[in-house]
Coordinates of C-alpha atoms and ligand atoms in Angstrom, one line a residue:
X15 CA -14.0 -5.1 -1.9
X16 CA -17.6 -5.7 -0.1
X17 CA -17.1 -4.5 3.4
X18 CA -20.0 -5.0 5.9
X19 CA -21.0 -3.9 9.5
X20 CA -22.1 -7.0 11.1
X21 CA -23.0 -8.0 14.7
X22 CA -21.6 -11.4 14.1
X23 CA -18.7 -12.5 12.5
X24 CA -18.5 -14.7 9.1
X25 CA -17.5 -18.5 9.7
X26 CA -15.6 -18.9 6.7
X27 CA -13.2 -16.0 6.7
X28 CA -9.4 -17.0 6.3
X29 CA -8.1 -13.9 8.5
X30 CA -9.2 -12.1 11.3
X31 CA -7.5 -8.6 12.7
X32 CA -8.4 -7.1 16.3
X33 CA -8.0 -3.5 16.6
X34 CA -6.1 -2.9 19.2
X35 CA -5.9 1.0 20.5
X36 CA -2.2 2.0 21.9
X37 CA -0.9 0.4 25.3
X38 CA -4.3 -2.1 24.5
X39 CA -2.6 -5.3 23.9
X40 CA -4.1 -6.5 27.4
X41 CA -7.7 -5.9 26.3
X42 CA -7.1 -8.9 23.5
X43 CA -9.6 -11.7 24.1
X44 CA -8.4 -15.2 25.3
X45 CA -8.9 -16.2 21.5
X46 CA -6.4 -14.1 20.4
X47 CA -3.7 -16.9 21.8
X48 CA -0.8 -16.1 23.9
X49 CA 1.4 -16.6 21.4
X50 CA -0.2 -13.6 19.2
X51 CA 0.7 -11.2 22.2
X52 CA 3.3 -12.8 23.1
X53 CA 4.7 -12.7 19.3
X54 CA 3.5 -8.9 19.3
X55 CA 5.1 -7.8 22.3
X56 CA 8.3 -9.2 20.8
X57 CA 8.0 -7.5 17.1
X58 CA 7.6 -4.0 19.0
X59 CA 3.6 -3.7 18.5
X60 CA 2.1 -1.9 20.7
X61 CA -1.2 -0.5 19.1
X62 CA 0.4 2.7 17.3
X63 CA -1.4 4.5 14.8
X64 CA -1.6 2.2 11.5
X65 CA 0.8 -0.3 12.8
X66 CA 0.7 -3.7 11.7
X67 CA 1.5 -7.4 13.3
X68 CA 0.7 -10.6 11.4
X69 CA 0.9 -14.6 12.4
X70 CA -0.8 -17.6 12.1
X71 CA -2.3 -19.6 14.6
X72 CA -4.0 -23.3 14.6
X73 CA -7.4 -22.8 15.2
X74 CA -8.7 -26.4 15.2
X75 CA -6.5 -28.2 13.2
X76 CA -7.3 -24.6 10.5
X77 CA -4.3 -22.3 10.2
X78 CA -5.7 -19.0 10.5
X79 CA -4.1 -15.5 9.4
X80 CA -4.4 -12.9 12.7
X81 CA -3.5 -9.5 12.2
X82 CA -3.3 -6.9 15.1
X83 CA -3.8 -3.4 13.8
X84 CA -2.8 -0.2 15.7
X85 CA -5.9 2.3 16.0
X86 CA -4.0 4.7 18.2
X87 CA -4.9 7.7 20.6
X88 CA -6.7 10.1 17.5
X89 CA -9.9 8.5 17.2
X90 CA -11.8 8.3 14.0
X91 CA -9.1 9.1 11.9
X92 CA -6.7 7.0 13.7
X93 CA -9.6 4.3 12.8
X94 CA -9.5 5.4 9.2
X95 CA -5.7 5.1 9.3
X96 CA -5.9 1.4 10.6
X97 CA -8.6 0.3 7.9
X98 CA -6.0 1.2 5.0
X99 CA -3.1 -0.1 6.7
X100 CA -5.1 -3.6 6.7
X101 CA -6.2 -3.2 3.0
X102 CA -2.8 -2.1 1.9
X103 CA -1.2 -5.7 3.9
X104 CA -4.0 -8.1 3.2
X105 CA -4.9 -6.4 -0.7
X106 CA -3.0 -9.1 -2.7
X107 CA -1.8 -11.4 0.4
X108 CA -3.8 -14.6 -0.6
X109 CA -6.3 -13.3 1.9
X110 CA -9.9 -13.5 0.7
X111 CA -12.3 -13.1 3.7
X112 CA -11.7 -11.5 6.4
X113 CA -13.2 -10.6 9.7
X114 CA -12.4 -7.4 11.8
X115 CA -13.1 -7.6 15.9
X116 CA -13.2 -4.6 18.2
X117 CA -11.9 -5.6 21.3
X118 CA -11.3 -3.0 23.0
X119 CA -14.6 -1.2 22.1
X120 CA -15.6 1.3 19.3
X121 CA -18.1 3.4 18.8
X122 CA -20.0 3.6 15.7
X123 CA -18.0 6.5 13.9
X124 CA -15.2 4.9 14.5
X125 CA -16.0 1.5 13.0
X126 CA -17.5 2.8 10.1
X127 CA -14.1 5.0 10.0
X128 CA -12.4 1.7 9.7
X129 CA -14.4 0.6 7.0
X130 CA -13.7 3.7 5.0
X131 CA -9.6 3.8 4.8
X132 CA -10.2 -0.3 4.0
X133 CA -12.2 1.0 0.8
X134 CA -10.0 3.6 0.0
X135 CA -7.0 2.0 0.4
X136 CA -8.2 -1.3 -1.6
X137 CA -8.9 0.4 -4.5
X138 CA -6.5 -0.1 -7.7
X139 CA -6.8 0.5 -11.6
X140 CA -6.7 -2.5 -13.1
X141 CA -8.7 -2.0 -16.4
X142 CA -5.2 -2.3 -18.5
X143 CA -3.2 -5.3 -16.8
X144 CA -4.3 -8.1 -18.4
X145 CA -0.8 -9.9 -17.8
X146 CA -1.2 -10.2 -14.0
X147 CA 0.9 -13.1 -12.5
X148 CA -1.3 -14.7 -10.0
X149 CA 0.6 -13.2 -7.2
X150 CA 0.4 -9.9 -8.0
X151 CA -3.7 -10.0 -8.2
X152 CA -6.0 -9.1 -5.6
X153 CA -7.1 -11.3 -3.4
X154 CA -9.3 -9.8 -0.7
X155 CA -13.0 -9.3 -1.4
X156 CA -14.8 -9.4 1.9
X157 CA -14.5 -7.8 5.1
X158 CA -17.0 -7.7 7.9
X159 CA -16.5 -5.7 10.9
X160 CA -17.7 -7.1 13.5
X161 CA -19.7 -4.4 15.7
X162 CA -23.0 -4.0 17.4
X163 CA -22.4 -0.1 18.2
X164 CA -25.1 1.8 17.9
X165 CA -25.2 4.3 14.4
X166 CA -22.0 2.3 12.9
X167 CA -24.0 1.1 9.6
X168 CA -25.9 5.0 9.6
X169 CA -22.1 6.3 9.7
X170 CA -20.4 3.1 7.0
X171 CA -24.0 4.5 4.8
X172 CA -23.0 8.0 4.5
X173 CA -19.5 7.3 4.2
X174 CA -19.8 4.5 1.7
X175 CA -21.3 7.2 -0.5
X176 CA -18.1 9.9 0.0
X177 CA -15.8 6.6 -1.1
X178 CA -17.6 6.0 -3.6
X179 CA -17.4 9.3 -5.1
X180 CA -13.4 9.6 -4.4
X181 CA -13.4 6.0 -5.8
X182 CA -15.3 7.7 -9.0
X183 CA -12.6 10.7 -9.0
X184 CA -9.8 8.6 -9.1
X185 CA -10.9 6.6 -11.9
X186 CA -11.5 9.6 -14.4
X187 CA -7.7 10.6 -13.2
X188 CA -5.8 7.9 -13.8
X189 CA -7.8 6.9 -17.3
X190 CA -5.6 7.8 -20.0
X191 CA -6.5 10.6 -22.4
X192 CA -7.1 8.6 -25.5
X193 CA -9.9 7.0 -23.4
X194 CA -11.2 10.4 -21.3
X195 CA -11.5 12.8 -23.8
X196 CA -14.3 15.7 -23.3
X197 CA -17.2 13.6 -24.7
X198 CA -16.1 10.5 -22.6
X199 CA -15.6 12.3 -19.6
X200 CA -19.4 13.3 -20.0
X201 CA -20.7 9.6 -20.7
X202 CA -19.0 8.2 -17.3
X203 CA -21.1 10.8 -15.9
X204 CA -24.3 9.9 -17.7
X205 CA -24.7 7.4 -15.1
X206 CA -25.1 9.8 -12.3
X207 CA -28.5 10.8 -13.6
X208 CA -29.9 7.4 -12.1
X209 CA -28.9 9.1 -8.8
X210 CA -31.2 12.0 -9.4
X211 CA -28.2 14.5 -10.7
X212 CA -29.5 16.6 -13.6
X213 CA -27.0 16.6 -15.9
X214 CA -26.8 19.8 -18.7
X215 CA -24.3 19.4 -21.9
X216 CA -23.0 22.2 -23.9
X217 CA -21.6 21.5 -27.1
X218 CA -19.1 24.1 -29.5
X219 CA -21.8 25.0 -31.4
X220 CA -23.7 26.1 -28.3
X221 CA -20.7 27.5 -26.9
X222 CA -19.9 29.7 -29.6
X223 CA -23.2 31.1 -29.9
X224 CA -22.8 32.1 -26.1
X225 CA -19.7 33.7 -27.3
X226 CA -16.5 31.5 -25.0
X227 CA -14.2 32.8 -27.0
X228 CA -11.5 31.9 -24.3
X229 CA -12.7 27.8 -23.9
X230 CA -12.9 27.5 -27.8
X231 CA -9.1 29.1 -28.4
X232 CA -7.7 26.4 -26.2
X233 CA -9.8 23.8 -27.8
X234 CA -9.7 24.7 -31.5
X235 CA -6.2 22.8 -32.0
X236 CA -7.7 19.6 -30.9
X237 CA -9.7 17.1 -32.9
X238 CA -11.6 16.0 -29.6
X239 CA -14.5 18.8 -29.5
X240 CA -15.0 20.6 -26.2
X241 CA -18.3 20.1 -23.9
X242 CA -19.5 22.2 -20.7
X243 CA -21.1 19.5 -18.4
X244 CA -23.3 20.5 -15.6
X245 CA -24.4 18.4 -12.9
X246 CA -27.4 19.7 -10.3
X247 CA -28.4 18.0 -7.2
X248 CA -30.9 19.7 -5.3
X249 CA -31.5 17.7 -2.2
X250 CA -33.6 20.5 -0.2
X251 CA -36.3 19.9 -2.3
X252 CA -36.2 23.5 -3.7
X253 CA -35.5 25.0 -0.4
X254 CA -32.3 26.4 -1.1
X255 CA -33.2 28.4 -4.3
X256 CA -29.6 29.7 -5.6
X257 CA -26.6 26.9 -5.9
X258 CA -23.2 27.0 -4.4
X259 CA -21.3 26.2 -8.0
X260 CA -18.4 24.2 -7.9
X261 CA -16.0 24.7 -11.1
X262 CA -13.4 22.3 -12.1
X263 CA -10.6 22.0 -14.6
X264 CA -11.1 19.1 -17.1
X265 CA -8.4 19.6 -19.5
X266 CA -8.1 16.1 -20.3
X267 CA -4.9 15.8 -22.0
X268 CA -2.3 19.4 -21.9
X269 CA 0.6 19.3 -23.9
X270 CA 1.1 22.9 -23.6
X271 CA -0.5 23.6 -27.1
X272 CA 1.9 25.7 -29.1
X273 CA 3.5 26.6 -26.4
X274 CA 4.5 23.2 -26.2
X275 CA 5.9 21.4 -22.7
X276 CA 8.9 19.1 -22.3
X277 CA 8.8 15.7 -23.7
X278 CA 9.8 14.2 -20.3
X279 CA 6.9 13.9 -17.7
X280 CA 4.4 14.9 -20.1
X281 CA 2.4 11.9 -20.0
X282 CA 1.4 13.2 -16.4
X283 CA -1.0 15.6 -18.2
X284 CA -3.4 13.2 -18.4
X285 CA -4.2 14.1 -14.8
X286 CA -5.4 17.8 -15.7
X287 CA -9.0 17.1 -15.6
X288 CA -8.4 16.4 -11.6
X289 CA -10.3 19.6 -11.2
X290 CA -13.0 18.0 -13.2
X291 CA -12.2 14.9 -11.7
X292 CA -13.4 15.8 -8.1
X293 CA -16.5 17.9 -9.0
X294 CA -17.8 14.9 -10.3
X295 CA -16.7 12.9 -7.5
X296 CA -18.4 15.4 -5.2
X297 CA -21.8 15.1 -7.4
X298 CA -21.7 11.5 -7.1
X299 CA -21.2 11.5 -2.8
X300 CA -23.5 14.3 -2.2
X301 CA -25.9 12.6 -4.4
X302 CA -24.8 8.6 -2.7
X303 CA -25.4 10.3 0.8
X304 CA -28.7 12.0 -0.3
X305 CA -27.3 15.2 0.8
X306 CA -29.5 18.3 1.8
X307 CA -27.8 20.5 0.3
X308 CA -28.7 22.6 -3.2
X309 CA -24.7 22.0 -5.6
X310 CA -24.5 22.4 -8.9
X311 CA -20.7 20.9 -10.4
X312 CA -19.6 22.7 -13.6
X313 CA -16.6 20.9 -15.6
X314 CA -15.1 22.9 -18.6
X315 CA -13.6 20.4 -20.9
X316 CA -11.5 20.7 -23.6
X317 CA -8.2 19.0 -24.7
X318 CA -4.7 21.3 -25.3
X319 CA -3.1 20.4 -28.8
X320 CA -0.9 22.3 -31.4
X321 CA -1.8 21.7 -34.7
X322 CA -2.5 23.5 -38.1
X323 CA -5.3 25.0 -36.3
X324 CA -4.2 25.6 -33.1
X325 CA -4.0 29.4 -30.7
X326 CA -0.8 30.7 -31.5
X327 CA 1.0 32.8 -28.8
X328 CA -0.2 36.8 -28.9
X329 CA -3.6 35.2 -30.0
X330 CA -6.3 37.8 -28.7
X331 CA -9.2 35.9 -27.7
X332 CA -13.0 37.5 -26.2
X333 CA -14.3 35.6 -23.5
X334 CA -18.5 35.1 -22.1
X335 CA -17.7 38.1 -20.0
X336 CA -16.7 40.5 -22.9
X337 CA -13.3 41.1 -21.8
X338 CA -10.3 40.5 -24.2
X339 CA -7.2 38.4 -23.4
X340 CA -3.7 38.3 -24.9
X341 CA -2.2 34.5 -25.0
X342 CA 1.1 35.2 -24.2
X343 CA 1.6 31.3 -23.3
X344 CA -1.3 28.4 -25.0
X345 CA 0.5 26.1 -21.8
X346 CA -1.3 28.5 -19.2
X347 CA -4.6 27.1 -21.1
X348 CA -6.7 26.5 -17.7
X349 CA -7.3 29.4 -16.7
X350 CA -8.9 30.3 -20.1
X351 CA -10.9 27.2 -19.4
X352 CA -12.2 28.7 -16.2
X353 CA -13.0 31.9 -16.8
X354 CA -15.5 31.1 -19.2
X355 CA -16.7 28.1 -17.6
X356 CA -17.3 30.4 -14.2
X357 CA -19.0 33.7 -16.0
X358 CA -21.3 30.8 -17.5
X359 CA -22.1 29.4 -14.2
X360 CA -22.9 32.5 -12.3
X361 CA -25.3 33.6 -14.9
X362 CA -27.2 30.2 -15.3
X363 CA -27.5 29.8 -11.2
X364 CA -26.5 33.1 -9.6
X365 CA -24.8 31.3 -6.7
X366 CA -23.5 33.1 -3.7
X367 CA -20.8 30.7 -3.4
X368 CA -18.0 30.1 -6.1
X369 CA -16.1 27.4 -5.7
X370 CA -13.3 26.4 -8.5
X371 CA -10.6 23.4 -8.4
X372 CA -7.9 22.9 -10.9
X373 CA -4.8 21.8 -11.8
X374 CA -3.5 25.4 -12.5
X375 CA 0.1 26.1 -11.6
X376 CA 3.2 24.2 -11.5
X377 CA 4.5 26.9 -9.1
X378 CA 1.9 25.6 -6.6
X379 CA 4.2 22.5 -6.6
X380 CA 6.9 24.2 -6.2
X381 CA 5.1 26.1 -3.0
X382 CA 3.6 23.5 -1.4
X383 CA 4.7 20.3 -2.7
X384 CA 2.3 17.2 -2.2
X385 CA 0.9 18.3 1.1
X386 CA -1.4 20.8 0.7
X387 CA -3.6 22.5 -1.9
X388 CA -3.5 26.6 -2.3
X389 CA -6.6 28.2 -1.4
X390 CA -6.9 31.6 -2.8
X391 CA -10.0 33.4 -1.5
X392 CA -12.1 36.9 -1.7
X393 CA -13.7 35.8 1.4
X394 CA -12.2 35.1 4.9
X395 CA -15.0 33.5 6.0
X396 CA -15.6 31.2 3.2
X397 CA -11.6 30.6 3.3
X398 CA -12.3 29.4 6.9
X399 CA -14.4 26.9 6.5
X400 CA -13.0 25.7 3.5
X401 CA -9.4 25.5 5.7
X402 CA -11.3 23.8 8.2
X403 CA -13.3 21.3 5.9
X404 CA -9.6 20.3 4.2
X405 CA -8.2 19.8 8.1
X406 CA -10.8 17.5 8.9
X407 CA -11.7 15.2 6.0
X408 CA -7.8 14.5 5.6
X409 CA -7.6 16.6 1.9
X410 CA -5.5 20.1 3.8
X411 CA -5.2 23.5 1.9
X412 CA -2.8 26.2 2.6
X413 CA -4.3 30.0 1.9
X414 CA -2.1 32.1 -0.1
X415 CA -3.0 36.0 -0.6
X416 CA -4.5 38.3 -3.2
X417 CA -3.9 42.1 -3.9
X418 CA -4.0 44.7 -6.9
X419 CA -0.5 44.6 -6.7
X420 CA -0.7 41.1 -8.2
X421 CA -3.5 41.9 -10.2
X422 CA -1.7 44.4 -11.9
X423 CA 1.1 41.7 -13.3
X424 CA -1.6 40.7 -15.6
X425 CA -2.6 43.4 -17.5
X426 CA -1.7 43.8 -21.2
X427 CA -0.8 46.7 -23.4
X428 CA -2.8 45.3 -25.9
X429 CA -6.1 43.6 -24.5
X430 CA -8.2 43.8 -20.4
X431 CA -5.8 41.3 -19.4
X432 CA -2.8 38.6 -20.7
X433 CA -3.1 35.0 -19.6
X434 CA 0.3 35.2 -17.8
X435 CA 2.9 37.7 -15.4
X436 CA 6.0 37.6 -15.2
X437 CA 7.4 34.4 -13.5
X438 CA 7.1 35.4 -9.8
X439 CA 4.1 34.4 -8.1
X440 CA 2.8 31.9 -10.9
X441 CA -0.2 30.8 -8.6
X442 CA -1.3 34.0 -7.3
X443 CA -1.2 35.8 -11.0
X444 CA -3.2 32.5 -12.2
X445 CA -5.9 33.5 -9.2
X446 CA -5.9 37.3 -9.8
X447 CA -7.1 36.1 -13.6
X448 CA -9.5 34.1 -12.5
X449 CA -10.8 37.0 -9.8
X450 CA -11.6 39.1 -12.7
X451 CA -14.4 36.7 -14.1
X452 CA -15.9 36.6 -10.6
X453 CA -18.9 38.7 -10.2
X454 CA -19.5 41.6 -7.2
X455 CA -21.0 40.0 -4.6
X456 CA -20.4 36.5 -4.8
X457 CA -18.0 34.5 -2.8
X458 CA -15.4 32.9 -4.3
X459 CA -12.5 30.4 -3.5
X460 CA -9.7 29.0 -6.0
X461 CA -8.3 25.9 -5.1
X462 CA -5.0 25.2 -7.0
X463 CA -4.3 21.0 -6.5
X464 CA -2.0 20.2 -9.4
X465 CA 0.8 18.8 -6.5
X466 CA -2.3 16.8 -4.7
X467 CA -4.3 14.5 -7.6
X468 CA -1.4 12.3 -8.1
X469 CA 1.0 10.4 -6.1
X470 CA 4.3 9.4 -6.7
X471 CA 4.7 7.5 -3.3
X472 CA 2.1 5.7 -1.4
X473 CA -0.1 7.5 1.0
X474 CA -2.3 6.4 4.2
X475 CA -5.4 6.3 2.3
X476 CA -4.3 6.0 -1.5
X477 CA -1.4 4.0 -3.0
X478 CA 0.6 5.5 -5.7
X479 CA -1.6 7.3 -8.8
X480 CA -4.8 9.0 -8.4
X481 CA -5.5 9.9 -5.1
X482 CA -9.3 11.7 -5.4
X483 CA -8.1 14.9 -3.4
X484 CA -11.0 17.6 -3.3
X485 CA -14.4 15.2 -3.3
X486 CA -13.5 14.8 0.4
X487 CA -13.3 18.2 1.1
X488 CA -15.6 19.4 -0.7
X489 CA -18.4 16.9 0.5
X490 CA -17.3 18.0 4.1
X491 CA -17.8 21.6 3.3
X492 CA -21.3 21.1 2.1
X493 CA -22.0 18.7 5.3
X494 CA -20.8 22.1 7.3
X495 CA -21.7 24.8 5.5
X496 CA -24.4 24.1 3.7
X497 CA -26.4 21.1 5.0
X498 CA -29.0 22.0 7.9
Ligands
BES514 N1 -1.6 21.9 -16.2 C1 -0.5 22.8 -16.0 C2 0.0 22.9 -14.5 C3 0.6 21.7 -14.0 C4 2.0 21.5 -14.1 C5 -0.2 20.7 -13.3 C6 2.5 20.4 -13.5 C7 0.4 19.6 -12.7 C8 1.8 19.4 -12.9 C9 -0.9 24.2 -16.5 O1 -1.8 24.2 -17.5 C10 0.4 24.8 -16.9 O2 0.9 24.4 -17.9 N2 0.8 25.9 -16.3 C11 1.9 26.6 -16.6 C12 1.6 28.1 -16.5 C13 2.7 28.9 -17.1 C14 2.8 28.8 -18.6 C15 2.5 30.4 -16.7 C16 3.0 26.2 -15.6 O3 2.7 26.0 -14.4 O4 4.2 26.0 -16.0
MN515 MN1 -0.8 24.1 -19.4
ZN516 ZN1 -3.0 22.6 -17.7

């Protein structure tokens, strides 16, 4: 969908919506008909959050589509809410063109809020339907709001760019894993290069010889060979000397290896890149946006098989770092991902700040369902923000503790550590192994999303499927944190 800031409004377009703010139906203009607030006033609309009304009216001998949509008491997000709720209705509705009016005022943010949950929300994965009916495709393709206030096509720029990036996300998700395998993974982000992201591929060989015993063990039962992408974007023009690194998950297909899962559900593992999935997203808004900001994105990929040649279960394997691990379970394969994926990444850029996201736990799930991600942090301060950036770019977390207690659930009788505990406290035994690979000194947060990349009902900005958690947060914790 092309969606445009305009101060005039397109003469062709077969629908128009006013965004009307709650208690606002009087501030419709006199071409908004009676009928449409009379009709509104009837159907219970009275400008709540995301809430729709639709008629036609005769406009010259034309029948024209109106829509009223709700935008609220909330502001910009209430705005964001109303944009998907109109591209949700209008998607496949026969609509093609469609103008958006502001008559009761709106200030840039808030337009160019609009024009964000419209993107969001109109996006669909369509690559494998070739048997559409003609009902069931798409129909909309432009949208112009109409708006003259001042900074709204500034605000739609930078935001266009964070879409685009969740819009990038959601596609590596919901590919299939006989399409996204490690090496693909790293061609769809070949692309980002044109952006000016410099892009760094390890290969097995080149793994081995650094010695990631841990990323090889889960990799060695596939046929698909492994790669460690890095992305850099470095838009202080070497101001910002050391990186925050940002580490995700790409396990792009997990049937548990040896340790194999359930046959039922398991074709949802080809959403365990998600980790990966947003990193890249993240690369591709910060680097959209022209962001000032010095990130690196790190994505360990490998897929988890059993075969002939695959880990077995008491497998010791050495990771980067030197220390051993006991494989009591090939299914808790990410966090052997990780761990080398991390050590690598903090002695290539040193960062200060550690950032990882993955798919990690299915107790997380069973914690926190689909509202929230677990943040896991050695830092309160860097857990702050990171709290703070979820609350407000719509992607929430929920902080969850660490202690030596916990950590000591991990350690093995025969190696430095085992890859499991005991079944209590799945998520925070997954984080104390991951703590051990983080260096003294740096700051680290573990984001566990595996209840948050997929969606099994429709949401306000996402329909069902991928959703693109994390590139939202994590572009609004570099605006914060790390952008001047
Ligand atoms: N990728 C899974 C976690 C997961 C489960 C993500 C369900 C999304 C939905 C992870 O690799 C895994 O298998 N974890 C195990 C760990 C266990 C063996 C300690 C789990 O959660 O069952
Ligand atoms: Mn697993
Ligand atoms: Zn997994």
């Amino acid at each position: 969908m092309r969606i445009s800031i305009s101060s005039t409004r397109r003469a062709d377009a077969d629908a128009i919506a006013f965004a009307v703010g709650k208690d606002a139906l009087k501030e419709l203009p006199i071409s908004a008909s009676k009928i449409v607030v009379e009709g509104a006033k009837s159907a219970r609309f009275n400008g709540e959050s995301a809430a729709i009304f639709e008629t036609f009216v005769d406009e010259g001998g034309k029948t024209m589509r109106v829509l009223l949509v709700g935008t609220g008491v909330a502001g910009e997000a209430d705005f964001e809410k109303a944009g998907a709720a109109l591209a949700a209705k209008l998607l496949t509705s026969g609509a093609t063109t469609l103008n958006v009016e502001f008559p009761g005022g709106a200030n840039g943010d808030c337009v160019a809020r609009l024009a964000f949950g419209m993107q969001l929300r109109g996006w669909r994965m369509d690559a494998y339907r070739t048997r559409l009916s003609e009902k069931q495709k798409p129909t909309l393709q432009d949208a112009t709001l109409v708006s003259d206030a001042s900074g709204a096509s500034e605000a739609w720029g930078r935001l266009s760019a964070v879409a685009d990036g969740v819009l990038f996300a959601r596609e590596l998700v919901a590919e299939p894993a006989n399409i996204l395998y490690p090496e693909s993974f790293v061609e769809r982000c070949a692309s980002l290069k044109d952006m000016g992201i410099e892009i760094t591929v390890l290969d097995e060989k080149q793994m081995a010889d650094l010695g990631m015993g841990a990323l090889l063990g889960v990799a060695q039962g596939s046929d698909r060979k492994p790669r460690l992408l890095a992305m850099r974007w470095d838009g202080t023009g070497g101001a910002q000397k050391k990186p925050a690194v940002f580490v995700g998950k790409g396990v792009t297909f997990d049937t548990g290896g040896i340790s194999i899962k359930p046959a039922a559900g398991m074709e949802d593992m080809k959403w365990d890149m998600g980790g990966a999935g947003a990193v890249a997203g993240m690369m591709k808004a910060l680097a959209g946006r022209k962001a000032k900001a010095h990130v690196v994105g790190v994505c360990g990929l490998v897929e988890n098989m059993p075969s002939g040649n695959a880990q077995r279960p008491g497998d010791i394997v050495t990771s980067m770092s030197g220390q051993t691990i006991e494989v009591i379970n090939t299914d808790a394969e990410g966090r052997l991902v990780l761990c080398d994926a991390m050590h690598w990444a903090q002695k290539t850029y040193s960062p200060e700040i550690l950032v990882d996201l993955a798919t990690l736990t299915g107790a997380i799930i069973i914690s926190l369902g689909s509202e929230h991600g677990g943040l896991f942090s050695n830092d309160d301060k860097l857990a702050e923000e990171l709290l703070a950036a979820g609350k407000a770019a719509g992607d929430p977390l929920w902080r969850f503790p660490l202690s030596d207690a916990y950590n000591k659930l991990i350690d093995s009788p025969i190696a430095d550590m085992k890859n499991v505990g005991a079944r209590g406290a799945g998520s925070i035994t997954a984080a104390q192994f991951l703590q051990r690979f983080v260096e003294s000194g740096v700051k680290w947060a573990h984001l566990d999303i595996a209840g948050m990349v997929w969606a099994d009902k429709p949401g306000a900005t996402w329909d069902k499927g991928a959703t693109g958690y994390g590139v939202r947060l994590l572009n609004q914790f570099v605006a914060d944190r790390l952008e001047q």
